[in-house]
Amino acid sequence: MMGRRSSTLTGPRWELTAQDTRYPDVFRTILKPPEKLYGIGERAALQEGLAIVGARKATPYGRTCAARFARLAAERGVVIISGGARGCDAASHEAALQAGGTTVVFLGGGCDRVYPAEHSELFQRVIEGGGAVVSEQEWDVPPMPYMFRARNRLIAGLARATLIVEAGLPSGTFSTADEALEANREVLVVPGAITSPASLGANRLLCQGATPIVDDDTFYDQLFCLFGCLKQTCASEQDEAVVAEDDPLACALQAQPLSMDELLEVSRAAGQGKSLSDIAVWVAHQVQAGRAVRYADGRYGPMANDGRCPERDRHSR
């Protein structure tokens, strides 16, 4: 399956050796610097940024968090780096593009053997958006399983910090965190539910001393420390925060997908006294406003920041 040829990406092609003056200096500091890099797109996109990685079989929570933090960083001029995989990686690249930012994809195999093949269109938009698709493998080398672990050191090596959104045990995402620590880079982690297999690795990293990202403010603090980015809160963000803080239903819905009956229980616990029909009307308004979406299993939950339903995307991959 991995050896199947995929559609060819178009754009400026380049090769960089370790002796080239344009070779990123940060790679010289990592274990086993790549001898040669093959890329399509803008060479200038290869600059220190923020790596965002997570589970391929991502939960709606994982995809939403990946998109959210990628967007916030990209809006402030930070390059988003990831591996182009299904799930959290793809959500990060997509959100960076939606924000008008720059993003870099590191592939396991050669750039002419795009994997996963269904992301060819996404990778082409990365190139057209001023980013780059890069590999240390020659153009036509098919991706093999061992190449992805090697690729992870490039993702972590180019980044000043790696943000782990979801990671199981064991997982490729967890190995990227190892590579970041090996390269003496910062590791940031979004906590997950202790009952979720997708967050076992992420939560373990927190126990080992990784920096927790528990909300936008903690993320802004890290952006400032790493890149000197100042917090910029627009009026719409402030309005949404006020609505969420004042409405128990909105808080619950943004935290996790819920059924209508579960939302009714939240309302009763908050003493709102809403009926099931009242809840249905409220949910309809949330969907219409773009703050929620109906998942494939009938529950309602947060809309990913790229405007798509994360649960539907997960089932379609």
XYZ file of C-alpha atoms in Angstrom:
317
model
C 0.000 0.000 0.000
C 2.743 2.459 0.924
C 4.620 1.799 -2.296
C 1.757 2.871 -4.580
C 2.611 5.874 -6.713
C 0.575 9.000 -5.947
C -0.143 12.118 -7.963
C 2.814 14.423 -8.522
C 2.936 17.729 -6.695
C 3.720 20.820 -8.759
C 5.835 23.812 -7.795
C 9.479 24.916 -7.503
C 11.716 21.934 -6.767
C 14.984 22.175 -4.909
C 17.651 20.131 -3.178
C 19.782 21.223 -0.237
C 22.913 19.508 1.012
C 24.457 20.058 4.422
C 27.188 22.074 2.706
C 24.714 24.542 1.169
C 24.589 27.980 2.816
C 20.773 27.822 2.675
C 20.679 24.589 4.684
C 18.813 25.298 7.960
C 21.378 25.690 10.737
C 19.018 24.149 13.294
C 19.424 20.772 11.606
C 23.145 20.830 12.335
C 22.339 20.592 16.061
C 20.180 17.452 15.933
C 21.156 13.808 16.082
C 21.917 12.544 12.561
C 21.413 15.758 10.566
C 19.930 15.007 7.128
C 22.646 14.825 4.480
C 20.293 16.149 1.843
C 16.799 17.622 1.728
C 14.418 17.415 -1.226
C 11.596 19.914 -1.345
C 8.758 21.385 -3.373
C 7.600 24.938 -2.672
C 9.315 27.829 -0.927
C 12.785 27.128 0.482
C 12.318 30.124 2.789
C 9.507 28.273 4.559
C 12.178 26.088 6.188
C 12.520 28.227 9.282
C 12.099 27.597 12.988
C 8.438 27.304 13.849
C 5.990 25.323 15.955
C 5.490 21.608 15.379
C 1.958 20.350 16.045
C 1.477 16.600 15.984
C -1.115 14.166 17.232
C -2.930 10.914 16.730
C -3.808 9.729 13.236
C -7.043 8.212 14.569
C -7.794 11.508 16.230
C -10.843 12.200 18.331
C -12.984 15.287 17.588
C -11.325 16.851 20.652
C -7.871 16.211 19.202
C -8.637 17.571 15.745
C -10.298 20.660 17.194
C -7.370 21.417 19.515
C -4.829 20.878 16.739
C -6.727 23.236 14.446
C -7.272 25.812 17.176
C -3.650 26.161 18.241
C -2.335 25.970 14.676
C -4.632 28.839 13.737
C -3.649 30.966 16.735
C 0.055 30.493 15.994
C -0.256 30.955 12.218
C -2.207 34.188 12.685
C 0.827 35.521 14.561
C 3.303 34.611 11.834
C 4.590 31.337 13.271
C 5.344 28.596 10.736
C 3.394 25.394 11.480
C 5.365 22.168 11.019
C 3.880 18.685 10.917
C 3.971 15.342 9.146
C 0.906 15.476 6.917
C -0.650 12.376 8.460
C -4.353 11.794 8.872
C -5.955 13.262 11.963
C -4.231 15.967 13.989
C -1.393 16.604 11.516
C -3.755 17.320 8.642
C -5.950 19.484 10.879
C -2.888 21.575 11.796
C -1.843 22.133 8.175
C -5.414 22.948 7.138
C -5.927 25.461 9.949
C -2.624 27.189 9.177
C -3.703 27.611 5.550
C -7.143 28.877 6.577
C -5.393 31.492 8.743
C -3.264 32.641 5.804
C -0.126 31.263 7.434
C 2.822 29.188 6.274
C 3.102 25.476 6.933
C 5.725 22.801 6.214
C 5.004 19.112 5.623
C 7.739 16.524 6.256
C 7.060 13.268 4.428
C 8.329 9.809 5.311
C 9.021 8.825 1.696
C 10.018 10.893 -1.307
C 8.022 13.932 -2.381
C 6.841 12.118 -5.508
C 5.395 9.305 -3.383
C 2.898 11.315 -1.370
C 1.517 9.485 1.628
C -1.306 9.404 2.456
C -2.286 9.746 -1.192
C -5.630 11.389 -0.359
C -3.747 14.382 1.065
C -2.235 15.316 -2.309
C -4.682 18.181 -2.717
C -3.907 19.479 0.791
C -0.150 19.313 0.139
C -0.589 21.143 -3.160
C -2.371 23.949 -1.313
C 0.473 24.018 1.215
C 2.868 24.679 -1.669
C 0.621 27.268 -3.311
C 0.218 28.994 0.074
C 3.939 29.696 0.374
C 4.843 26.591 2.344
C 6.799 23.493 1.412
C 6.639 19.712 1.243
C 10.002 18.249 2.244
C 11.752 14.891 2.649
C 15.250 13.567 3.219
C 14.422 10.690 0.866
C 15.044 10.974 -2.849
C 12.109 12.040 -4.992
C 10.775 8.632 -5.994
C 11.494 6.595 -2.846
C 8.317 4.844 -1.595
C 7.530 5.391 2.100
C 8.414 2.540 4.428
C 7.397 2.225 8.095
C 10.888 2.894 9.499
C 11.138 6.155 7.559
C 8.394 7.814 9.585
C 10.288 7.545 12.868
C 13.344 9.042 11.116
C 11.117 11.777 9.657
C 9.924 12.730 13.152
C 13.381 14.003 14.130
C 13.147 16.531 11.256
C 9.742 17.771 12.418
C 11.027 18.219 15.971
C 14.406 19.534 14.833
C 13.070 22.431 12.766
C 10.683 23.502 15.517
C 11.498 25.592 18.565
C 8.811 23.615 20.355
C 6.606 20.624 19.647
C 2.948 20.701 20.692
C 1.512 17.247 21.351
C -2.272 17.252 20.980
C -3.066 13.569 21.311
C -0.702 10.610 21.706
C -1.340 7.030 22.641
C 1.154 4.520 24.008
C 3.110 3.599 21.986
C 2.702 5.975 19.043
C 4.581 7.910 16.401
C 3.448 11.106 18.096
C 5.122 10.015 21.323
C 8.315 9.335 19.380
C 8.243 12.893 18.007
C 8.212 14.158 21.596
C 11.261 11.967 22.278
C 13.023 13.491 19.282
C 12.187 17.010 20.498
C 13.656 16.262 23.919
C 16.730 14.693 22.278
C 17.202 17.908 20.286
C 16.813 20.006 23.470
C 13.556 21.551 22.233
C 10.497 22.454 24.297
C 7.628 19.963 24.518
C 4.123 21.342 25.045
C 1.159 19.070 25.691
C -2.615 19.454 25.558
C -4.026 17.284 28.394
C -6.646 14.693 27.566
C -9.152 12.599 29.460
C -7.483 9.914 31.559
C -10.038 7.462 30.169
C -9.067 8.139 26.548
C -6.507 5.754 24.967
C -5.627 8.559 22.542
C -4.336 10.695 25.422
C -2.364 8.134 27.436
C 0.946 9.225 25.932
C 0.142 12.929 26.155
C -0.783 12.698 29.824
C 2.329 10.626 30.531
C 4.460 13.402 29.035
C 2.834 15.859 31.416
C 3.804 13.613 34.344
C 7.364 13.672 33.026
C 7.524 17.457 33.088
C 6.219 18.669 29.709
C 4.569 22.096 29.662
C 0.760 21.854 29.836
C -1.348 23.886 27.423
C -4.672 24.126 29.209
C -6.213 27.148 27.448
C -5.497 29.953 25.010
C -3.703 32.048 27.612
C -1.137 29.369 28.438
C -0.578 28.917 24.706
C -0.117 32.672 24.189
C 2.412 32.692 27.026
C 4.465 30.035 25.260
C 4.238 31.830 21.908
C 5.600 34.945 23.603
C 8.442 33.058 25.272
C 9.368 31.182 22.092
C 8.708 33.706 19.339
C 7.991 37.040 21.014
C 4.381 36.965 19.816
C 2.053 39.291 21.698
C -1.495 38.253 22.523
C -4.052 39.802 20.187
C -7.660 39.214 21.130
C -10.267 40.381 18.669
C -13.749 41.462 19.685
C -15.370 38.273 18.363
C -13.066 36.112 20.486
C -13.940 38.177 23.542
C -17.663 37.886 22.812
C -17.421 34.094 22.398
C -15.517 33.794 25.678
C -18.193 35.770 27.528
C -20.966 33.623 26.046
C -19.146 30.401 26.997
C -18.456 31.527 30.546
C -22.085 32.560 31.130
C -23.754 29.512 29.568
C -23.232 26.060 31.156
C -24.602 24.405 28.030
C -22.075 26.187 25.798
C -19.227 25.220 28.139
C -20.325 21.580 28.156
C -20.762 21.432 24.390
C -17.308 22.881 23.746
C -15.750 20.384 26.164
C -17.050 17.219 24.496
C -19.727 15.907 22.129
C -23.097 15.406 23.857
C -26.470 13.965 22.967
C -29.679 15.923 23.383
C -30.513 13.946 26.533
C -27.070 14.670 27.985
C -27.485 18.377 27.257
C -30.828 18.249 29.021
C -29.125 16.756 32.095
C -26.509 19.554 32.018
C -29.293 22.135 31.876
C -31.124 20.547 34.803
C -27.935 20.340 36.877
C -27.371 24.053 36.224
C -30.901 24.846 37.365
C -31.970 26.266 34.002
C -35.254 24.385 33.825
C -35.143 23.973 30.032
C -37.340 21.372 28.323
C -36.076 19.031 25.599
C -37.696 21.266 22.973
C -35.911 24.284 24.475
C -32.616 22.395 24.176
C -33.364 21.535 20.550
C -33.970 25.200 19.711
C -30.771 26.217 21.537
C -28.714 23.595 19.697
C -30.147 24.741 16.357
C -28.988 28.289 17.103
C -25.498 27.011 17.996
C -25.256 25.126 14.721
C -26.535 28.109 12.751
C -23.935 30.358 14.425
C -21.138 27.928 13.555
C -20.329 27.131 17.176
C -21.441 23.493 17.028
C -22.050 20.715 14.553
C -23.946 17.423 14.496
C -21.633 14.405 14.498
C -22.235 11.185 12.590
C -23.446 9.405 15.733
C -26.148 12.012 16.401
C -24.338 13.900 19.146
C -23.473 17.602 18.953
C -20.056 19.060 19.648
C -17.523 21.768 18.757
C -16.848 22.714 15.176
C -13.212 22.387 14.114
C -11.580 25.747 13.417
C -11.340 24.976 9.702
C -15.159 24.988 9.633
C -15.562 21.243 9.176
C -17.068 18.533 11.314
C -14.173 16.657 12.909
C -16.145 13.473 13.450
C -17.297 13.292 9.865
C -13.754 13.943 8.644
C -12.441 11.159 10.838
C -14.908 8.637 9.403
C -14.162 9.722 5.830
C -10.422 9.069 6.026
